[in-house]
Coordinates of C-alpha atoms in Angstrom, one line a residue:
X1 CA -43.3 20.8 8.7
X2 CA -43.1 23.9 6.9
X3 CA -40.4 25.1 9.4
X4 CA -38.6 21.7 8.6
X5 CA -38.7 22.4 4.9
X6 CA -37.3 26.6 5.4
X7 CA -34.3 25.1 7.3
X8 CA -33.3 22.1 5.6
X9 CA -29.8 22.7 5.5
X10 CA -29.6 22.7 9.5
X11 CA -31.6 19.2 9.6
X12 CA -29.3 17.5 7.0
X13 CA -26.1 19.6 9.3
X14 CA -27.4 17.5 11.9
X15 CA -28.0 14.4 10.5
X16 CA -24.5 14.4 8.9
X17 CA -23.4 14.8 12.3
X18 CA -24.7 12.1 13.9
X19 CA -23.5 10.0 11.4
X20 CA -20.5 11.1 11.2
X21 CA -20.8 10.6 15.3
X22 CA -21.5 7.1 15.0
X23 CA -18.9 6.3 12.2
X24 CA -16.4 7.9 14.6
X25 CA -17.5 5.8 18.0
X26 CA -19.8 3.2 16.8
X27 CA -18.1 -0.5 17.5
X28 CA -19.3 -1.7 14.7
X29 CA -17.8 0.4 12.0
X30 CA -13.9 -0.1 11.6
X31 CA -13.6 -1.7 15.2
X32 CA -11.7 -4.3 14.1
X33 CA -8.6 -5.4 12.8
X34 CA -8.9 -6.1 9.4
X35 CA -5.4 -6.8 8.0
X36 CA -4.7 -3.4 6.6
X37 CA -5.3 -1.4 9.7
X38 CA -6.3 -1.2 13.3
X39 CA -8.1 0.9 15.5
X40 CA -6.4 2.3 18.5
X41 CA -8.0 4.3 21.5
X42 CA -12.1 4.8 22.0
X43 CA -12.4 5.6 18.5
X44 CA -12.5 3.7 15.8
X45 CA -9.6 6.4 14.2
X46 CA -6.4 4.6 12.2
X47 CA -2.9 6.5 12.4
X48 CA -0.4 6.2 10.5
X49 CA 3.6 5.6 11.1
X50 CA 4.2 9.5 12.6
X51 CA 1.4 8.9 15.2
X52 CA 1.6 5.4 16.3
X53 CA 5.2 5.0 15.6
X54 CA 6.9 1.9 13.1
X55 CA 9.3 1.8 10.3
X56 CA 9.1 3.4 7.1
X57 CA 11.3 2.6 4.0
X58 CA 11.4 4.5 0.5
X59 CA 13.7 2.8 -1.9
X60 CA 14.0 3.1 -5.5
X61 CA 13.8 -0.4 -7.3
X62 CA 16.9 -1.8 -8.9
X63 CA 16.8 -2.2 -12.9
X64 CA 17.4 -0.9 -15.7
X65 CA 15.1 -0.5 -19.0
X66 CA 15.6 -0.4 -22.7
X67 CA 12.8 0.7 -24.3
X68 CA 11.4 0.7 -27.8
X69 CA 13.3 -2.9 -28.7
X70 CA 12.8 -4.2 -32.2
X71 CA 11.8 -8.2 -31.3
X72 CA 9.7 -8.3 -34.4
X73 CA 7.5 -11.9 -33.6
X74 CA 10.2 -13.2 -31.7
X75 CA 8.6 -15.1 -28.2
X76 CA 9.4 -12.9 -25.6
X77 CA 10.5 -15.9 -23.4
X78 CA 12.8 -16.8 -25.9
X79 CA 14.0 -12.9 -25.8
X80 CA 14.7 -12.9 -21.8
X81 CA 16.5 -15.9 -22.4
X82 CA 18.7 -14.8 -25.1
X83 CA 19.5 -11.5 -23.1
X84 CA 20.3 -13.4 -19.5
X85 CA 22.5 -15.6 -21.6
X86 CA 24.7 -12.6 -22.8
X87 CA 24.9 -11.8 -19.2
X88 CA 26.8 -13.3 -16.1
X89 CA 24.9 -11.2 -13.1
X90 CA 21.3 -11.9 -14.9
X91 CA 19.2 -15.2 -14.8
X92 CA 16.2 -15.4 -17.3
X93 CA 14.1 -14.7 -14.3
X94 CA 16.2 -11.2 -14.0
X95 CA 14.5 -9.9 -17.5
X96 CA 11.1 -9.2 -18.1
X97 CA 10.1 -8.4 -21.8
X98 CA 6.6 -6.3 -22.2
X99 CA 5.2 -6.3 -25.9
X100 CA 4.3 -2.3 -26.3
X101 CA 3.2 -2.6 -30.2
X102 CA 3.0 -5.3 -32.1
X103 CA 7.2 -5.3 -32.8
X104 CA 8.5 -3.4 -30.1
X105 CA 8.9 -4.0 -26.6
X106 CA 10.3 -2.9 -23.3
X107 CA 13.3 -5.0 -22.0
X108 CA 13.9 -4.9 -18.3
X109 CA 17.1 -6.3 -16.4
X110 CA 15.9 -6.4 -12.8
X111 CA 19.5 -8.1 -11.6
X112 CA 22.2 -6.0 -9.5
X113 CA 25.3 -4.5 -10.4
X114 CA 23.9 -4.2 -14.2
X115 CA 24.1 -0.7 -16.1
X116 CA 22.2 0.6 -19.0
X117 CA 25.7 0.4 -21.2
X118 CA 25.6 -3.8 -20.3
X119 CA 22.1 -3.6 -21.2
X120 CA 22.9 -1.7 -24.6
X121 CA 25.7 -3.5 -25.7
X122 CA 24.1 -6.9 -24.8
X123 CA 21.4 -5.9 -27.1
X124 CA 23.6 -4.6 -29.7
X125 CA 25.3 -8.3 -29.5
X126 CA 21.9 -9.7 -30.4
X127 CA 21.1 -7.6 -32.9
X128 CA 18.3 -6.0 -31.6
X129 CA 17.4 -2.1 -32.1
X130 CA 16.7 0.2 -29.5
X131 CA 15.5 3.6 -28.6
X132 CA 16.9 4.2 -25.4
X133 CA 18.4 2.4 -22.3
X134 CA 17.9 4.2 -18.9
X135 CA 18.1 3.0 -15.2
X136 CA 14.8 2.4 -13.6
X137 CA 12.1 -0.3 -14.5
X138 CA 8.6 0.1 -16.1
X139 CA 5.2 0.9 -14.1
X140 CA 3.7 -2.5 -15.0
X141 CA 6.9 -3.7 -12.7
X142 CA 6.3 -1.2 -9.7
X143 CA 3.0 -1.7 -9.7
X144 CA 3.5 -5.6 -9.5
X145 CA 6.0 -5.1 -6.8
X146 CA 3.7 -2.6 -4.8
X147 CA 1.1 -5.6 -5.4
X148 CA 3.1 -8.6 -3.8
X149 CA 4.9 -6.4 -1.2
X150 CA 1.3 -5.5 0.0
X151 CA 0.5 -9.2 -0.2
X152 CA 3.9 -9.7 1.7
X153 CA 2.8 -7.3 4.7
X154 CA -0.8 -9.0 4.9
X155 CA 0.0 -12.3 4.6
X156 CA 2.8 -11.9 7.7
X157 CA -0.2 -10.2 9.4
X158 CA 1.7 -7.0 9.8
X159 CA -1.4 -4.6 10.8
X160 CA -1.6 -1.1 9.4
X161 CA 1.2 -1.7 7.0
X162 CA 1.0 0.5 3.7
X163 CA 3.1 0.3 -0.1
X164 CA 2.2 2.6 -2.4
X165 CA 4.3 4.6 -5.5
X166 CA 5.6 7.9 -4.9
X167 CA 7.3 10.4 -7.5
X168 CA 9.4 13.1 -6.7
X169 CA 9.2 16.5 -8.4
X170 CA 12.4 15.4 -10.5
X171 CA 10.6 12.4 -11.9
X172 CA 12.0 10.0 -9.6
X173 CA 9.9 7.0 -8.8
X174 CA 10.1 5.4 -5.5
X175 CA 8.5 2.8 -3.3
X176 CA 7.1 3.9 0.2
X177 CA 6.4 1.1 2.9
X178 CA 4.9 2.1 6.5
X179 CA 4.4 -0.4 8.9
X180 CA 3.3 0.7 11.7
X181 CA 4.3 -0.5 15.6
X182 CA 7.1 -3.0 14.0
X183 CA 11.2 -3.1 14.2
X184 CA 13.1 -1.9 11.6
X185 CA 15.0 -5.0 10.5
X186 CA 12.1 -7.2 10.4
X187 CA 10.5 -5.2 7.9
X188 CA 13.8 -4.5 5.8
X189 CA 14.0 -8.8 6.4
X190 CA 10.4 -9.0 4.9
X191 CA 10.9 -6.2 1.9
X192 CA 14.0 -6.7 0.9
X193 CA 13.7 -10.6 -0.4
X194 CA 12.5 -11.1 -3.6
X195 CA 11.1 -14.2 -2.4
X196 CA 11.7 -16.4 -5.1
X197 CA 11.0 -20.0 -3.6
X198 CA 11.7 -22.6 -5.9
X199 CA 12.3 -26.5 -5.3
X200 CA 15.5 -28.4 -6.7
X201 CA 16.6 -32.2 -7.2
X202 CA 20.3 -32.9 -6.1
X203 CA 21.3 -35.9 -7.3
X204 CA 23.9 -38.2 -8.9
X205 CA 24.8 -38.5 -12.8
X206 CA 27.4 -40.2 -14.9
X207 CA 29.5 -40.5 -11.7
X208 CA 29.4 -37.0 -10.4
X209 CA 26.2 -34.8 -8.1
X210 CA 24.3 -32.0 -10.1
X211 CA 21.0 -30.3 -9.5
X212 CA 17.9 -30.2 -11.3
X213 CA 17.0 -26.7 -11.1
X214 CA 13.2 -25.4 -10.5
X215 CA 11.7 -28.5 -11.0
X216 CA 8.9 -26.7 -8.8
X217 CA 8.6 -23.1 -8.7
X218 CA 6.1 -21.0 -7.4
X219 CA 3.8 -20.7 -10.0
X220 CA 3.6 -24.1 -9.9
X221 CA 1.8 -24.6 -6.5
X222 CA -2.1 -24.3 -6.3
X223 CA -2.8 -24.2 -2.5
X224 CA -0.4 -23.0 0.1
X225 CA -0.9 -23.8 3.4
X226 CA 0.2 -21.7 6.7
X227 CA 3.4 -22.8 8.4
X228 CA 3.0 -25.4 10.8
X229 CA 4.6 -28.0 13.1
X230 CA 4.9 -31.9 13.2
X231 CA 7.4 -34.2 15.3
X232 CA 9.4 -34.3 11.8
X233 CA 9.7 -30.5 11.9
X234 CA 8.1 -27.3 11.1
X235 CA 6.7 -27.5 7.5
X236 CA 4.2 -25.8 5.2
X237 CA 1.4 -28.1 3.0
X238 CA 1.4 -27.5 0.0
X239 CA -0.8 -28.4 -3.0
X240 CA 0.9 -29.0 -6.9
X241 CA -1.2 -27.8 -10.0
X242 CA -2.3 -31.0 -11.8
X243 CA -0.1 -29.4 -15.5
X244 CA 3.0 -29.2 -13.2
X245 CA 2.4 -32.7 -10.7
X246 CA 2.8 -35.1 -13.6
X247 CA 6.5 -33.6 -14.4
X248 CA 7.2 -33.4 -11.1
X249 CA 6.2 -37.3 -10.4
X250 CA 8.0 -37.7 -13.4
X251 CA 11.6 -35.5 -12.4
X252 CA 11.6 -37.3 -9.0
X253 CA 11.0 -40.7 -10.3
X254 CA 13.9 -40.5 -12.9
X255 CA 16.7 -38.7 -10.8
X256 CA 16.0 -41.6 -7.6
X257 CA 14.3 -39.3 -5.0
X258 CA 11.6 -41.6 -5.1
X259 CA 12.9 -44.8 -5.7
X260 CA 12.0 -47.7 -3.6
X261 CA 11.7 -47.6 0.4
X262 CA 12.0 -43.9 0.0
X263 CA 15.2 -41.8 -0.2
X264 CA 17.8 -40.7 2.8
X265 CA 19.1 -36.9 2.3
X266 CA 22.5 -36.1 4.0
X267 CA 23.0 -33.1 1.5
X268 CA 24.1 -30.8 4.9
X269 CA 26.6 -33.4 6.6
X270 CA 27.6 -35.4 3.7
X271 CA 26.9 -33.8 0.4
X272 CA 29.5 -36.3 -1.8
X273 CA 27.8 -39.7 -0.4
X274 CA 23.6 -38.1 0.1
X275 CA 20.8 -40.4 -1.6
X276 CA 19.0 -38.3 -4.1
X277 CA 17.7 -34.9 -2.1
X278 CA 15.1 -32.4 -2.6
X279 CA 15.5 -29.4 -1.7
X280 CA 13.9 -26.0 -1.1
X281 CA 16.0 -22.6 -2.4
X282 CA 14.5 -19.0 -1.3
X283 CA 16.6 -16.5 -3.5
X284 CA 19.2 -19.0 -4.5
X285 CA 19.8 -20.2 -1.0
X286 CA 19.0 -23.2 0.3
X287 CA 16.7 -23.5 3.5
X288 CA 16.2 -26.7 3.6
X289 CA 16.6 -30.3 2.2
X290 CA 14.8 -33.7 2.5
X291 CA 14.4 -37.0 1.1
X292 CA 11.1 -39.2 0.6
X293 CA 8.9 -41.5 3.2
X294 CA 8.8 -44.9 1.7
X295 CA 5.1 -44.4 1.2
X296 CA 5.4 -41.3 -1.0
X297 CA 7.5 -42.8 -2.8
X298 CA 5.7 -45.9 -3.8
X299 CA 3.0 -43.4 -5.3
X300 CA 4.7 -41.8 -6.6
X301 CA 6.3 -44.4 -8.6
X302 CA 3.2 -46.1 -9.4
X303 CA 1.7 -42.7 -10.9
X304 CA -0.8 -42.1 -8.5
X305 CA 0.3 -39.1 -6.4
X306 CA -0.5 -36.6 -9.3
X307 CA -4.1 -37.5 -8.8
X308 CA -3.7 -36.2 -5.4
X309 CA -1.1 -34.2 -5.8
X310 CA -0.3 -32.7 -2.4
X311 CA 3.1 -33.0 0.0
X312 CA 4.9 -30.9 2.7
X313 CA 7.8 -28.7 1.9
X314 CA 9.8 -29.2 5.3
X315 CA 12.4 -26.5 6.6
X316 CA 15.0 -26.4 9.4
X317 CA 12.8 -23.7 12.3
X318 CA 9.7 -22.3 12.3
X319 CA 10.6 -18.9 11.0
X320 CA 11.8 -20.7 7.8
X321 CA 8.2 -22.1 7.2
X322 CA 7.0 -19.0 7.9
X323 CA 9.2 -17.2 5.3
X324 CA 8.6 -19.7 2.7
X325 CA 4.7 -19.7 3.0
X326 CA 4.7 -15.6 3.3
X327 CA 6.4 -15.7 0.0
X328 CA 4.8 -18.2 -1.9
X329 CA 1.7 -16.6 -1.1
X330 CA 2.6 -13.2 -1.7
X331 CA 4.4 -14.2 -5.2
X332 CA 7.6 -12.9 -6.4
X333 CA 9.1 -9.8 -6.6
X334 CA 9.8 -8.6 -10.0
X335 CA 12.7 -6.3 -8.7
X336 CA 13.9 -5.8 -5.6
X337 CA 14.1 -2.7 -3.4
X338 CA 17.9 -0.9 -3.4
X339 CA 18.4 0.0 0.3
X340 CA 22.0 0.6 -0.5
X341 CA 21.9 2.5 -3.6
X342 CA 23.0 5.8 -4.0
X343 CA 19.9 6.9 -5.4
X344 CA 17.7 7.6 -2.2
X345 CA 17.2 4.7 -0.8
X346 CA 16.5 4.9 3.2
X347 CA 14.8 3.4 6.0
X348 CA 13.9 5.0 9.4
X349 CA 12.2 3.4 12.8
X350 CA 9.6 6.0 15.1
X351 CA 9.6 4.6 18.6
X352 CA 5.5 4.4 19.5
X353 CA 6.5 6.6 22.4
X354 CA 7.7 9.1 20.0
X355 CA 4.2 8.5 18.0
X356 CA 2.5 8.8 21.6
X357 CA 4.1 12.3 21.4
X358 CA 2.7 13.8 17.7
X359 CA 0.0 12.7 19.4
X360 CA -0.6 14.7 22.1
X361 CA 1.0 17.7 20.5
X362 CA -1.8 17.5 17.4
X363 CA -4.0 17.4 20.0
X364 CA -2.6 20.7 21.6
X365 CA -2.5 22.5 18.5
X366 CA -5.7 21.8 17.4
X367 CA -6.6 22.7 21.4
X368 CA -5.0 26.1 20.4
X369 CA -6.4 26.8 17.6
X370 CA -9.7 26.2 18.6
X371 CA -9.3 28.7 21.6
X372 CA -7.3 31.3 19.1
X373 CA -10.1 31.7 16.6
X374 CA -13.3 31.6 19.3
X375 CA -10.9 34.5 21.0
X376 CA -11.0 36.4 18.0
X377 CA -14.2 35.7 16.9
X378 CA -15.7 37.0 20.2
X379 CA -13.3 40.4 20.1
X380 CA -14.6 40.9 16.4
X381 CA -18.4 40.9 16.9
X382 CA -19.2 40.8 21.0
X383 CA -22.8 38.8 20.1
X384 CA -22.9 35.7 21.4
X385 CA -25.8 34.6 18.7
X386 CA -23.4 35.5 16.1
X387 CA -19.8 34.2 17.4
X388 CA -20.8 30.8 18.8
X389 CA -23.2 29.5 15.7
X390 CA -19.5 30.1 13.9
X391 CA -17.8 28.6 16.1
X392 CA -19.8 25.7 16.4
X393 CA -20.6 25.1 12.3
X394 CA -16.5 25.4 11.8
X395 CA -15.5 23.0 14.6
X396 CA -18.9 20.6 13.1
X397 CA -16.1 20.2 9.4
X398 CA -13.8 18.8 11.9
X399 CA -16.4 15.9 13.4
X400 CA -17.6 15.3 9.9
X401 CA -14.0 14.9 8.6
X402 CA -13.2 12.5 12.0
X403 CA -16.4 10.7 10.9
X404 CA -14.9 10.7 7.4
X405 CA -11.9 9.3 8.0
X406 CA -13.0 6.3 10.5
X407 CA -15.7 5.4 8.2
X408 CA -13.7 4.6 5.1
X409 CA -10.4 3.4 7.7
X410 CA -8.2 6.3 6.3
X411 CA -4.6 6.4 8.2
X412 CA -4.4 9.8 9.7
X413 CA -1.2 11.4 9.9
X414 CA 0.7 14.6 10.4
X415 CA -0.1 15.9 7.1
X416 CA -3.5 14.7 7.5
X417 CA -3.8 16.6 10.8
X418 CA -2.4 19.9 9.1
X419 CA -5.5 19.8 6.6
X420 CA -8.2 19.4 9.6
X421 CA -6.6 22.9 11.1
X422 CA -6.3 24.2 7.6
X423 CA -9.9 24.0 7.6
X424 CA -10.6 25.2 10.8
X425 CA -9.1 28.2 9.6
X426 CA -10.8 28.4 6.1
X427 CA -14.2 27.5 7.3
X428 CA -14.0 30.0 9.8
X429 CA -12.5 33.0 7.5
X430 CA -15.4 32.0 5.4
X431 CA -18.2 32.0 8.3
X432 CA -16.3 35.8 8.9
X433 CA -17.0 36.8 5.4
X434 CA -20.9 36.1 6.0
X435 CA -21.3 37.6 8.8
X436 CA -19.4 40.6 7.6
X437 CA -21.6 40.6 4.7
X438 CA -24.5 40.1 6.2
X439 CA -24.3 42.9 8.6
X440 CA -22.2 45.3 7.1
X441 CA -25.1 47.8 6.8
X442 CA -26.8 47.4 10.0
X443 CA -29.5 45.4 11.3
X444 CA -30.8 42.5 9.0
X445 CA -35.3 42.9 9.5
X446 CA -36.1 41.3 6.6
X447 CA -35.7 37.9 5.1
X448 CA -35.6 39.1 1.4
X449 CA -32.3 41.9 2.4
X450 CA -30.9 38.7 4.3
X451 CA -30.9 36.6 1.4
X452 CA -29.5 39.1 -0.9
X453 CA -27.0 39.4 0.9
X454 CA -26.2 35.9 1.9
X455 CA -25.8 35.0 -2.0
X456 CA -23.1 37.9 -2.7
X457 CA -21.2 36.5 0.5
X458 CA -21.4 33.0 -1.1
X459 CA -20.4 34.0 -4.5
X460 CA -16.9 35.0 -2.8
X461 CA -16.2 32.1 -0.7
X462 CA -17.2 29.9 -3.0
X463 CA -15.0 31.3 -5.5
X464 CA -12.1 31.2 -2.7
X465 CA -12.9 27.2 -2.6
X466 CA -12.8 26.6 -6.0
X467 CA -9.4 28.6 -6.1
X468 CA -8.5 26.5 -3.0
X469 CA -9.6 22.7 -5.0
X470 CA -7.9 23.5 -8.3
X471 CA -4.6 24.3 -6.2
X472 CA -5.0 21.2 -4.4
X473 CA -6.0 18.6 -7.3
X474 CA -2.6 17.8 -8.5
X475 CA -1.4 17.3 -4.9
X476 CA -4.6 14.9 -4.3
X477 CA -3.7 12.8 -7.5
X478 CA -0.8 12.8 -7.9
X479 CA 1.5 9.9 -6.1
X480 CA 3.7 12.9 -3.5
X481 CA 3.4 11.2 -0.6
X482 CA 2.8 12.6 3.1
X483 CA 1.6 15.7 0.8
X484 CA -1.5 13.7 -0.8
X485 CA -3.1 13.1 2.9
X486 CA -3.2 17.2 3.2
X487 CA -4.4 18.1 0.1
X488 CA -7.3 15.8 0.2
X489 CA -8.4 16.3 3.9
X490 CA -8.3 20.3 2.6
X491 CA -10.5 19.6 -0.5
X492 CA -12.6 17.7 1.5
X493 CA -13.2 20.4 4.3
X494 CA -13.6 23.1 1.5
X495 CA -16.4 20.8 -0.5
X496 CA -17.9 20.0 2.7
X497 CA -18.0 23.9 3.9
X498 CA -19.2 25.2 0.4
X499 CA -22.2 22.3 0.4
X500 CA -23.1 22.0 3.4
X501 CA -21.8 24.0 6.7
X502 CA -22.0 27.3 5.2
X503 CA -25.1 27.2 3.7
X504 CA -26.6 25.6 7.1
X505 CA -24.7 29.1 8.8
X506 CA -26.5 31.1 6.7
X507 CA -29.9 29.2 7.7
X508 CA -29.1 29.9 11.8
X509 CA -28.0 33.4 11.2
X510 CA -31.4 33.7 9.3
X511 CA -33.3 32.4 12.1
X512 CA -31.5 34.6 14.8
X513 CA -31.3 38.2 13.0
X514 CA -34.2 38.3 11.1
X515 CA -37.6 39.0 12.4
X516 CA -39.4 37.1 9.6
X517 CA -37.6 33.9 10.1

């Protein structure tokens, strides 16, 4: 027991090991596919898009913002809809207006092809004060649209697939998608629609057709089923919110959809002589329309469907349902992405074969360094009891940063892998320093000269790793991209060297030098 207690720091090096181990290989920790990410190989490692290959697109949002707007206690609904009125490319679903104090507020135009001097001088028109008008939208707005893009990418089941902020060093603020293992255009296809889903009522008046815009949106629908198929057609169940069925019941009654023995929609062949339609519009175009069964009908006429409030929204194939139920799920997008801007906007596809490839050449290079530093390490001291303990406690910061990594289902990637051989070279220039230290003046006999100078060796490395986790913060917290995966695979080695594998080091080279162990 008491040798147990005076090494310590080897048991718990060990322990953390094993678990680490078992995170890393165990099939019951991150074996399965959970959504957001899937294990590939024995391990239960993630990669991301460089090492398993899949699209990535980084694309500004389009908008732009005046901030600081004098409203006073005007509604801001009222507000969006006095600005989209003063423009032709906006709708009142373009402009979002954010209270910041209790007179002021942000106004954001989220519709294309509008510049901050339309903005301005609509506002001027309405007599509303400003501060400034730029181009970009707010952060409440890209975070909402990292929220439902993520949404977007689980709910088509698109494993692995990532959307986060990113700002560039200029101040730029950007949206980065990864999805691994998947085409190009069916991620731009997914992204790219705002996916505002909405359902209409084309039907005569006074002589002449018109539509009945939004009579359903998407805030309006409770449940939303998965796309499916029927003999009628591929559809998606839907569910109404009881506040939005009764004025539903009520639109459909009114304009003839459900009028007696059910309605007849020819709006696609015969648009000038159609019964009363409904139909479904995803970003202002119409997928689909549809009349009503006889039975539907009748309830809804007799007032009894909003007690049960529930129908199918039918489309023309399969993919359609699926679009329509991806997006009504995921909600709408605030803004959309500009791919075609000239402000940065790209998108690029790695092959999986070209993945397969980082792959083994991260494995090469980590084979290489591993075989450069135990080369050196063996030319610098020619004792075995000295050079492998070092080589073993550096390579142990990898397994426990392997372990790390599977346990909590982080998505390694290049710039992941460059901070594991980072600190396969810190960790073992640390281990260096100790042993240095330790026998710079001779043989170590005692443990009391040991210790002594153990601590002045620590006091230097651990100054290096503080050095090394202040440079490295504002990478780690800041939103940089492929940059934050190195910094915080580096702070992590350093932390876990400092706390743990150094200290344990110090322990073994105790136990092997001295003669008082």
């Amino acid at each position: 027991m008491s040798s147990i207690r005076e090494n310590w720091r080897i048991v718990l090096l060990v322990i953390v090991l094993l678990a680490s181990t078992f995170a890393l290989f165990s099939p019951t920790v991150g074996g399965t596919d959970d959504g957001n990410a899937a294990t590939e190989g024995p391990t239960n490692l993630k990669y991301g898009l460089e090492l398993s290959g899949g699209t990535r697109i980084r694309a500004p949002l389009v908008g732009v913002t005046a901030e600081g707007v004098d409203i006073g206690d005007s509604d801001t609904r009222q507000v969006a809809r006095d600005v989209a009125g003063e423009m032709q490319a906006a709708s009142p679903s373009d402009v979002i207006v954010r209270r910041t104090a209790q007179s002021t507020a942000t106004v954001e135009v989220t519709a294309e092809n509008v510049t901050t001097e339309e903005l301005a001088s609509t506002l001027d028109t309405l007599g509303l004060s400003y501060e400034t008008a730029r181009d970009g939208v707010t952060e409440p707005t890209r975070a909402e649209v990292v929220r439902v893009l993520q949404n977007k990418i689980n709910e088509a089941g698109l494993s692995g697939g990532t959307v986060q902020q990113v700002t560039t060093a200029t101040g730029g603020h950007f949206i980065l998608v990864e999805v691994p293992n998947e085409d190009r255009s069916d991620v731009v296809d997914l992204v790219e629609s705002r996916g505002a889903v909405r359902v209409d009522i084309y039907y005569r008046q006074n002589g002449s057709y018109t539509t009945r815009e939004g009579v359903l949106t998407g805030d309006d629908f409770q449940n939303i089923g998965t796309a499916q198929e029927s003999e009628r057609g591929p559809f998606v169940p839907v569910t109404v919110r009881p506040e939005a069925a009764t004025q539903f019941q009520q639109a459909v009654v009114e304009t003839g959809v459900a009028r007696p023995g059910g309605s007849t929609c020819t709006f696609e062949e015969s648009p000038n002589t159609t019964q009363p339609c409904l139909l479904v519009v995803v970003d202002d175009r119409v997928v689909n329309s549809f009349g009503m069964s006889p039975g539907l009908a009748q309830s809804m006429q007799a007032g009894g469907w909003a007690d049960d409030p529930g129908f199918q929204l039918t489309t023309r194939n399969f993919s359609e349902a699926q679009r329509v139920s991806i997006n009504l799920r995921a909600g709408e997008l605030p803004a959309k992405l500009d791919l075609e801007g000239e402000d940065g906007g790209t998108s690029s596809f790695i092959s999986p074969s070209q993945g397969d490839n980082f792959k083994v050449n991260s494995v090469i290079t980590g084979i290489i360094a591993v075989l450069a530093v135990a080369a050196v390490v063996f030319v610098r001291y020619g004792e075995a009891k000295v050079a492998l303990p070092m080589i073993v406690t550096a390579f142990s910061e990898v397994l426990i940063l392997l372990g790390f990594a599977a346990g909590i289902g982080y998505a390694l990637n290049l710039p992941a892998i460059a901070g594991f051989i980072a600190v396969i070279g810190t960790g073992v220039d640390d281990l260096i320093i100790i042993a240095d230290e330790v026998m710079a003046e001779g043989d170590v006999t005692s443990r009391r000269i040991f210790q002594s100078r153990f601590r002045k060796a620590f006091w230097v490395i651990g100054a290096a790793a503080a050095t090394t986790v202040i440079a490295m913060s504002p990478l780690a917290v800041l939103s940089l991209g492929d940059l934050q995966g190195f910094a915080i695979f580096t702070i992590l080695g350093v932390l876990v060297g400092v706390l743990l594998t150094r200290p344990a080091y110090g322990d073994i080279l105790r136990v092997l030098l001295t003669e008082d162990r």
